Backbone as CSV, one residue per row, in Angstrom:
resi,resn,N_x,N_y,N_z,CA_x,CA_y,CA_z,C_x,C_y,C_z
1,UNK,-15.942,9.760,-4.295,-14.904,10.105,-5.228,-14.589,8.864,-6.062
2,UNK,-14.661,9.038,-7.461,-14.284,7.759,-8.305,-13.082,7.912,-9.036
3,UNK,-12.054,7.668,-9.341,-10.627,7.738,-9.799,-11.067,7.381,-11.190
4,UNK,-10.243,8.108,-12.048,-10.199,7.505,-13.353,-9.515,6.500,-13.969
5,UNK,-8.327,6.145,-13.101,-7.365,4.503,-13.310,-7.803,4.139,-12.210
6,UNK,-7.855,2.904,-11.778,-7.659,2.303,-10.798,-6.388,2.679,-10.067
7,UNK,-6.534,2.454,-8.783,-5.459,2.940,-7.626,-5.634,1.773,-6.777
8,UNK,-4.184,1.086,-6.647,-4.398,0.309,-5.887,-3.047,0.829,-4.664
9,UNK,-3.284,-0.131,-3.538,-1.905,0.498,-2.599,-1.531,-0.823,-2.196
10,UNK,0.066,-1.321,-1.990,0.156,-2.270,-0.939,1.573,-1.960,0.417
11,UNK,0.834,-3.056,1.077,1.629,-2.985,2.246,2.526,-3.689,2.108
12,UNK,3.883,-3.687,1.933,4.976,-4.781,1.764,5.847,-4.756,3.190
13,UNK,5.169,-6.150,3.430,6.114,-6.689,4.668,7.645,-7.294,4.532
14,UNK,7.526,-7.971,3.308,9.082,-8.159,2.752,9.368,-8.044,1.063
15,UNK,10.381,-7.436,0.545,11.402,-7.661,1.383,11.516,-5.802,1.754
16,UNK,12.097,-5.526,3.189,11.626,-4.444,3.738,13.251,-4.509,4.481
17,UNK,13.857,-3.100,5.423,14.955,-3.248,5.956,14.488,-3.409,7.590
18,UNK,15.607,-3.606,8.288,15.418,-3.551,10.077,16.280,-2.779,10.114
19,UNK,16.554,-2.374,11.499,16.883,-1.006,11.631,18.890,-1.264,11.591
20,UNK,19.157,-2.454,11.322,20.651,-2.654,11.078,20.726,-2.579,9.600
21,UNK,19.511,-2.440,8.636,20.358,-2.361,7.486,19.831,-4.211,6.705
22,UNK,19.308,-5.008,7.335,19.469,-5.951,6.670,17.957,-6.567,6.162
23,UNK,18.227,-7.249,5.399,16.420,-7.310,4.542,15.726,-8.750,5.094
24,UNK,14.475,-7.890,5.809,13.695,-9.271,6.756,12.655,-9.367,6.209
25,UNK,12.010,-9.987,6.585,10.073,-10.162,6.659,9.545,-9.340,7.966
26,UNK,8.763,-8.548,7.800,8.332,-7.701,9.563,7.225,-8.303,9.190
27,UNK,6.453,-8.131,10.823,5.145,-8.748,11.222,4.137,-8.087,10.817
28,UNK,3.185,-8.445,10.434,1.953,-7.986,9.838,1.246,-7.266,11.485
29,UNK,0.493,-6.304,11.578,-0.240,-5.777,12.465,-1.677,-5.678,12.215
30,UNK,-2.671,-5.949,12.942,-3.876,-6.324,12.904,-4.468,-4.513,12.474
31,UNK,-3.893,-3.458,13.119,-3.945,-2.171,12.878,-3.840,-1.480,11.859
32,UNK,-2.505,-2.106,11.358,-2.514,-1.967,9.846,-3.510,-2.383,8.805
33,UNK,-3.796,-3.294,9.100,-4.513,-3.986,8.209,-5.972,-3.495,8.180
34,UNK,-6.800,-2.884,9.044,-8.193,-2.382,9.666,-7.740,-0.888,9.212
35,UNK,-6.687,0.305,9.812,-6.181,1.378,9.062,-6.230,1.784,7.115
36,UNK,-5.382,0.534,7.091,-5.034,0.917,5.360,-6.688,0.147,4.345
37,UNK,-6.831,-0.846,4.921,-8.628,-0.747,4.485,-9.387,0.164,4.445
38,UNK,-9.506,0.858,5.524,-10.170,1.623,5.858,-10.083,2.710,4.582
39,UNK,-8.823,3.561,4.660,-8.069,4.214,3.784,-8.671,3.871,2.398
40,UNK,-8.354,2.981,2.110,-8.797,2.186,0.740,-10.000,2.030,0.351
41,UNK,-11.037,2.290,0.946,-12.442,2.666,1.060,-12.658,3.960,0.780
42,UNK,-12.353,4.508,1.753,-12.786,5.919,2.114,-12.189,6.686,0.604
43,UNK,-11.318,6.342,0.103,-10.655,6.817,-1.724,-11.077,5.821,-2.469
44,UNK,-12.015,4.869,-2.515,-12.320,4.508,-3.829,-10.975,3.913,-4.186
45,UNK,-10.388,3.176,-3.825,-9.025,2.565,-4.331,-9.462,0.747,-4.882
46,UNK,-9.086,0.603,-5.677,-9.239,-1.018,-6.114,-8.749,-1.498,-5.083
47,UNK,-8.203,-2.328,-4.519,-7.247,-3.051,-3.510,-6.500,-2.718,-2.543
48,UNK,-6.060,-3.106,-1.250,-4.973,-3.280,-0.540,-4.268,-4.263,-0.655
49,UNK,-3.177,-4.691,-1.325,-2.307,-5.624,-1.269,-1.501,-5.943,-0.147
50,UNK,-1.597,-6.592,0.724,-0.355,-7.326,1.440,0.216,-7.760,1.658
51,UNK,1.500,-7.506,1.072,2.768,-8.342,0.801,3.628,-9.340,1.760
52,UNK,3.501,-10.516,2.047,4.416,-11.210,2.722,4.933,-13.233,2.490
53,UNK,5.421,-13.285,2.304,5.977,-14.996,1.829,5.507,-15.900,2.956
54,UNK,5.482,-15.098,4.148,5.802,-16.087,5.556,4.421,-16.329,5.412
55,UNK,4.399,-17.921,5.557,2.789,-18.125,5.666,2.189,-18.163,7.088
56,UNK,2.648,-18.284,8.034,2.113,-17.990,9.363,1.729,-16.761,8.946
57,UNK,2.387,-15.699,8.690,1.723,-14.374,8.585,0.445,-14.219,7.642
58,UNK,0.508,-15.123,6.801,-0.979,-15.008,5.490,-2.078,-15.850,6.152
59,UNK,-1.771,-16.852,7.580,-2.936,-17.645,7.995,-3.728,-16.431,9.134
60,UNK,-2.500,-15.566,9.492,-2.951,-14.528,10.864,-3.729,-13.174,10.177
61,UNK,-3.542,-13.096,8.880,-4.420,-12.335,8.111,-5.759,-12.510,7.575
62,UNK,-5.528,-14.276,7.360,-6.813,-14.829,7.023,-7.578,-14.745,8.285
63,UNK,-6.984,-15.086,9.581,-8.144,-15.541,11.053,-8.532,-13.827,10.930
64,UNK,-7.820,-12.519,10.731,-8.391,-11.573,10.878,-9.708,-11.224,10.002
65,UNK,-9.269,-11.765,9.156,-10.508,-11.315,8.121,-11.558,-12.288,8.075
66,UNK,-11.259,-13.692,8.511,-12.619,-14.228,9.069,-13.418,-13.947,9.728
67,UNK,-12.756,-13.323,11.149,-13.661,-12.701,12.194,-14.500,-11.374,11.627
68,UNK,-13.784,-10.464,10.674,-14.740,-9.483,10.406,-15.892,-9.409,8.945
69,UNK,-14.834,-10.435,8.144,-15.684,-10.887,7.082,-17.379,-11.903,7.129
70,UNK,-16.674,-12.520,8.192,-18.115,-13.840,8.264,-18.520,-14.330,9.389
71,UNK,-17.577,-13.812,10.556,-17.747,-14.278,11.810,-18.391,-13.191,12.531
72,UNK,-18.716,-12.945,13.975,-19.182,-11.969,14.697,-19.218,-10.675,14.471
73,UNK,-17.690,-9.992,13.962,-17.721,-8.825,13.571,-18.292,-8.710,12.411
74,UNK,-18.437,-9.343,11.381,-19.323,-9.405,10.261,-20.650,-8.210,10.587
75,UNK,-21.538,-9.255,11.317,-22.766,-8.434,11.759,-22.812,-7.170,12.594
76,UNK,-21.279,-7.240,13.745,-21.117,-6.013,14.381,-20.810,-4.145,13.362
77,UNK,-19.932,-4.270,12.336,-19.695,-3.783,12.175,-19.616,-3.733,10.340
78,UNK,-20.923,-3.234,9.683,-21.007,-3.490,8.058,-19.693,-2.668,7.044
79,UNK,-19.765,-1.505,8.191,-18.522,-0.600,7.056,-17.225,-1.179,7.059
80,UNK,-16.919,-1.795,8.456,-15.584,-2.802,8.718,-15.161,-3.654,7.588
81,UNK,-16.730,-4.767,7.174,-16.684,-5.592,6.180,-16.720,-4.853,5.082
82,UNK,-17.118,-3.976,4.479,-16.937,-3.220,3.390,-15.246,-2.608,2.771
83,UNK,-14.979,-2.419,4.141,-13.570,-1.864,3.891,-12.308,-3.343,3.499
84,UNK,-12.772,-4.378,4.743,-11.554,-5.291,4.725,-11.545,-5.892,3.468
85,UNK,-12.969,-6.099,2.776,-13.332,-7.028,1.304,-12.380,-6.550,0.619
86,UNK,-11.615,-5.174,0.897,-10.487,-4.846,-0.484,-9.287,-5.457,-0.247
87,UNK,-8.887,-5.967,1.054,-7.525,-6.925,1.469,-7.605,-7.946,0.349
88,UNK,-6.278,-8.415,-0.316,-6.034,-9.491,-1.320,-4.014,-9.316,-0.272
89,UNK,-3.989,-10.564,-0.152,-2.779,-10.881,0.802,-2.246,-11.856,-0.527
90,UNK,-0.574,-11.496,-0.440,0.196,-11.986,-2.106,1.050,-12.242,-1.551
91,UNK,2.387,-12.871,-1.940,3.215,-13.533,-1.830,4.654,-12.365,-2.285
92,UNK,4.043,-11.781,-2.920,5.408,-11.202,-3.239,4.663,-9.723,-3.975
93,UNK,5.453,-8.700,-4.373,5.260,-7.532,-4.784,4.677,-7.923,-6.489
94,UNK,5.228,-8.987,-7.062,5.218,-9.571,-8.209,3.635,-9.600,-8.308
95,UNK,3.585,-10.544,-7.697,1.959,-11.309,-7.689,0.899,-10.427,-7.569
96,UNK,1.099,-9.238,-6.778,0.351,-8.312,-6.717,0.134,-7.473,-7.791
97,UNK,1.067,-7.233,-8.928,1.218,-6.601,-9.949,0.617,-7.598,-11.175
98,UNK,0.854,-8.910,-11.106,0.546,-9.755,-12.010,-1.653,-9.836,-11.478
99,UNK,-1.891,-9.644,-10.366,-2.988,-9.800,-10.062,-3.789,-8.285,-10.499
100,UNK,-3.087,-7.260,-10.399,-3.871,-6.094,-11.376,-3.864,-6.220,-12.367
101,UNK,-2.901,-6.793,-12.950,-2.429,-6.909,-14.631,-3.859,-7.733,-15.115
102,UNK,-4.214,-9.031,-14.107,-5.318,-9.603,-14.538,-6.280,-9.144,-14.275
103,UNK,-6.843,-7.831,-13.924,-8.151,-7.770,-13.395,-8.332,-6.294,-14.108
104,UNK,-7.265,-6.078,-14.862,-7.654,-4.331,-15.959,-6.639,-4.844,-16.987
105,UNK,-5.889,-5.956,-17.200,-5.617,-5.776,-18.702,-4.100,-5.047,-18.960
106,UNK,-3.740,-4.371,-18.370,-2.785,-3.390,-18.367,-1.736,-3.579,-17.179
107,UNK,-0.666,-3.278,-17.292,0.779,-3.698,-16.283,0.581,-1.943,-15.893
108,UNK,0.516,-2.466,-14.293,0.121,-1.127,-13.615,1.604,-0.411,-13.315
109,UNK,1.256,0.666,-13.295,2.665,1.621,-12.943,2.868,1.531,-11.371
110,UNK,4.020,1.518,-11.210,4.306,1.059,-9.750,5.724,2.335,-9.247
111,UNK,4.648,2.928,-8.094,5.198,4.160,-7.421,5.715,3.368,-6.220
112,UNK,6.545,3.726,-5.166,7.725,3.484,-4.425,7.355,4.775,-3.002
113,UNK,7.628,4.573,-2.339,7.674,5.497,-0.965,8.693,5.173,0.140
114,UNK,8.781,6.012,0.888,9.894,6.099,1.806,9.931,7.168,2.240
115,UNK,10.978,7.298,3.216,10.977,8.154,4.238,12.516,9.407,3.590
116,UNK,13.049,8.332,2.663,14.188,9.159,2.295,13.936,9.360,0.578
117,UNK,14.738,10.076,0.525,14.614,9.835,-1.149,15.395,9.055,-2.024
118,UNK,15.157,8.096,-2.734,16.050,6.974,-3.848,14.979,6.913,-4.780
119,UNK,16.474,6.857,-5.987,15.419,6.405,-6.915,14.636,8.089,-8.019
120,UNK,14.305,7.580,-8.956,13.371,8.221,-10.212,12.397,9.327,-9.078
121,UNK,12.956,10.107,-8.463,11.642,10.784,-7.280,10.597,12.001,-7.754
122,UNK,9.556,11.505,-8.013,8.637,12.512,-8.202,7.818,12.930,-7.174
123,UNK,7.503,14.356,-7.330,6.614,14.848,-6.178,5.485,14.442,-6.784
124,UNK,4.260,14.590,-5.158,2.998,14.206,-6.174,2.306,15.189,-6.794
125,UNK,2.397,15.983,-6.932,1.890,17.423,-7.871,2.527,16.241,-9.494
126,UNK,3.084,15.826,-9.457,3.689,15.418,-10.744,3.620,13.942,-11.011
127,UNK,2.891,12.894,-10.045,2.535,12.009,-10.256,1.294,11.943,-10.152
128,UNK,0.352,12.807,-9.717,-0.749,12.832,-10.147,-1.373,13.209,-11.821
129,UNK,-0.097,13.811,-12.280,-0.575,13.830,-13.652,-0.611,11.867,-14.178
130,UNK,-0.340,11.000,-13.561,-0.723,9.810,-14.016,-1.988,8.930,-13.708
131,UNK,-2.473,9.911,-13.097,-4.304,9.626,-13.185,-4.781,9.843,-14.346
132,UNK,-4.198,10.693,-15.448,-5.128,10.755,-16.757,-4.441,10.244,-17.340
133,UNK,-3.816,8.974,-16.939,-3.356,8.196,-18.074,-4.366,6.695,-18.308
134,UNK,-4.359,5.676,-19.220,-5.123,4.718,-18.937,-4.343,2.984,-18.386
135,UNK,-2.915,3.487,-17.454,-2.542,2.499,-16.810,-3.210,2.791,-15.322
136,UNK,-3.223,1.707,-14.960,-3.923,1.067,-13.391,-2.240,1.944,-12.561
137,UNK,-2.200,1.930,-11.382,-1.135,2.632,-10.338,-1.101,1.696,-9.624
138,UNK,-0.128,1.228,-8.928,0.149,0.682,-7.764,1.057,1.182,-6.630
139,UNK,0.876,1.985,-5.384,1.374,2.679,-4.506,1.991,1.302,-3.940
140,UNK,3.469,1.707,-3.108,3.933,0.855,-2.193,4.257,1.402,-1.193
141,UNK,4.171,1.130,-0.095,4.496,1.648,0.959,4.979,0.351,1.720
142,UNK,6.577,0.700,2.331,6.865,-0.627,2.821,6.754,-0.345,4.684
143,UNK,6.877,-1.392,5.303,6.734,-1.719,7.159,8.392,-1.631,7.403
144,UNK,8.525,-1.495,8.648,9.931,-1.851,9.151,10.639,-0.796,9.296
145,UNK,11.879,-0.941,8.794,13.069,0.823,8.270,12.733,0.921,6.878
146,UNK,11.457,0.315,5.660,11.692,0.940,4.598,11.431,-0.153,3.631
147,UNK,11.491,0.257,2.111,11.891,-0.675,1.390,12.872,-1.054,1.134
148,UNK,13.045,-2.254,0.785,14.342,-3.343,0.333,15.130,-2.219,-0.662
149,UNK,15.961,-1.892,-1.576,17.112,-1.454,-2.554,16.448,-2.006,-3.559
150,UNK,16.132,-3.114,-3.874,15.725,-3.980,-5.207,14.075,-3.282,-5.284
151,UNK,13.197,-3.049,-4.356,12.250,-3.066,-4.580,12.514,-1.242,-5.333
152,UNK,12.906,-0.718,-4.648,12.573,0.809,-5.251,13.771,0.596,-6.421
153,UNK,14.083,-0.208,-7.167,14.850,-0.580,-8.176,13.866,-0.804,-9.480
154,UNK,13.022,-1.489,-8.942,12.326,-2.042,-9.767,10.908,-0.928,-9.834
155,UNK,10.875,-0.087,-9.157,9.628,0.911,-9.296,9.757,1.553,-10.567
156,UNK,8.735,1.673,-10.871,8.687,2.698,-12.179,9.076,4.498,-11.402
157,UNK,8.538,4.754,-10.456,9.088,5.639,-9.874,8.946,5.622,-8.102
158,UNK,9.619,6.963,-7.775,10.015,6.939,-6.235,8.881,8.635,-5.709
159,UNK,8.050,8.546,-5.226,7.318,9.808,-4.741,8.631,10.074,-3.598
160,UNK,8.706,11.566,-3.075,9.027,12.017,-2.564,8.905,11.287,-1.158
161,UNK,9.751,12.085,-0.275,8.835,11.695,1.349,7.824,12.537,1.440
162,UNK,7.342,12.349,2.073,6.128,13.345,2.942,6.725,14.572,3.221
163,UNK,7.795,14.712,4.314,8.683,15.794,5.035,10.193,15.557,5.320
164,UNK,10.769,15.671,3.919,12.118,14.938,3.688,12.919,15.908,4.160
165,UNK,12.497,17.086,4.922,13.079,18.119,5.610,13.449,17.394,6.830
166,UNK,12.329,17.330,7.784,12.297,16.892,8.831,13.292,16.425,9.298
167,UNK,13.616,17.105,10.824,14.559,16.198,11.661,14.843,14.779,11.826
168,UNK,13.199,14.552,12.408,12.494,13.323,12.785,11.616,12.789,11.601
169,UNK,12.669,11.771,10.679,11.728,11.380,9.832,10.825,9.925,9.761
170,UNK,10.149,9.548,10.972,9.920,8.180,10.930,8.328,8.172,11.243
171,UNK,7.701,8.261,10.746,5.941,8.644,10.332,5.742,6.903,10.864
172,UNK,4.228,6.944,10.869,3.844,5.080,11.076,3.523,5.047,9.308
173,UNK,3.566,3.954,8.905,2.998,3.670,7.564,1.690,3.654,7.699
174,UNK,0.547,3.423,8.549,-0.785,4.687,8.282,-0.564,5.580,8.192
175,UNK,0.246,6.541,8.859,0.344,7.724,8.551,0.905,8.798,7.395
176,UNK,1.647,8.005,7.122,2.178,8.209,5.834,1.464,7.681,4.278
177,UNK,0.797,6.711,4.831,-0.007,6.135,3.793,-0.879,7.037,3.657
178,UNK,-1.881,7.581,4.736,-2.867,8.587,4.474,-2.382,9.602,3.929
179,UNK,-1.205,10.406,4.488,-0.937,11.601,4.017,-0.595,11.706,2.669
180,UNK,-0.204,10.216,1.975,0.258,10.323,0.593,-1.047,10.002,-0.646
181,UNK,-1.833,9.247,0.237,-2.995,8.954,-0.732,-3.909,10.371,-0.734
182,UNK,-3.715,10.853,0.746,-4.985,12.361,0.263,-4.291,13.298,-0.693
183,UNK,-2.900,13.506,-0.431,-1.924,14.020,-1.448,-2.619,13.590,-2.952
184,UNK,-2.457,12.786,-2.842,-2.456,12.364,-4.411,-4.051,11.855,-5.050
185,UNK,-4.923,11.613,-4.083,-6.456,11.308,-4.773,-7.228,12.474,-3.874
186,UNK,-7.065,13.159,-2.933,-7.671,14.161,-2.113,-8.836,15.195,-3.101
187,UNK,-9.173,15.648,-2.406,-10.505,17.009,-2.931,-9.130,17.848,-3.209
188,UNK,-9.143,19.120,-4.462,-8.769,19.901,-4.187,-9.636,21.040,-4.420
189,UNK,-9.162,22.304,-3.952,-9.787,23.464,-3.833,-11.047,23.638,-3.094
């Protein structure tokens, strides 16, 4: 499947909430990171961005992707390395946007996710009409309880939840990540 804009997705570790309400940095997961690659492959997506300031966390991303990029797992596993090559680890939500901006020319539109609804909220039946446009996309999906207030402030828009019905609304961000990317780049019919 080849997209007609570029689609990129990132993982924003900060700034993100904890479950009191207050805006942290959460820990990067080695799962995540092997998951949302994966993902990002399997759709033809330009990039995984991973958002975090803390540099202990950008050196524990780098030892991951050494081991599968050039080290042992390299040779163990080719689709592994195929998938992780789309990880680009940024400093901030900014940088990630300024780093598509440089690599298509164009200031990518930047969609927002969550578990609740805030914010400009489009379903994706209605943000997929921005695949036939000729800006680049940038999906966010944040770790923790969510995104920061400022970040879905600054989105160009807010997709729906997944199941904003739901009792129980607390999905893993693979899971929600998948369900929103097949949503929105999936086969239909």
């Amino acid at each position: 499947m080849q997209n007609k804009v570029r689609v990129d997705i990132a993982l924003v570790h900060y700034p993100v909430y904890n479950k009191k309400g207050s805006v942290i940095a959460s820990a990067v997961t080695n799962l995540d990171l092997h998951d949302l690659a994966r993902l990002a492959k399997t759709y033809s997506l330009g990039a995984l961005h991973v958002i975090t300031p803390v540099k202990e966390q950008q050196v524990f991303i780098g030892r991951i992707l050494d081991h599968w990029l050039f080290g042992w797992g390299s040779a163990y596993n080719k689709d592994r390395v195929d998938a992780l090559n789309l990880i680009r680890v940024s400093d901030s939500i900014e940088q990630a946007r300024e780093s598509i901006q440089a690599g298509t020319g164009k200031e990518p539109v930047v969609l927002a996710t969550g578990a609740k609804e805030r914010g400009p909220v489009l379903c994706v039946e209605e943000a997929r009409r921005l695949l036939a446009g000729d800006r680049p996309l940038l999906l966010i999906f944040g770790t923790a309880w969510g995104l920061a207030g400022e970040v879905i402030e600054q989105a160009d828009y807010v997709l729906r939840p997944v199941q904003k019905s739901a009792q129980y609304n607390h999905l893993s961000v693979r899971s929600a990540a998948a369900i929103i990317v097949d949503r929105f780049l999936g086969d239909r019919g």
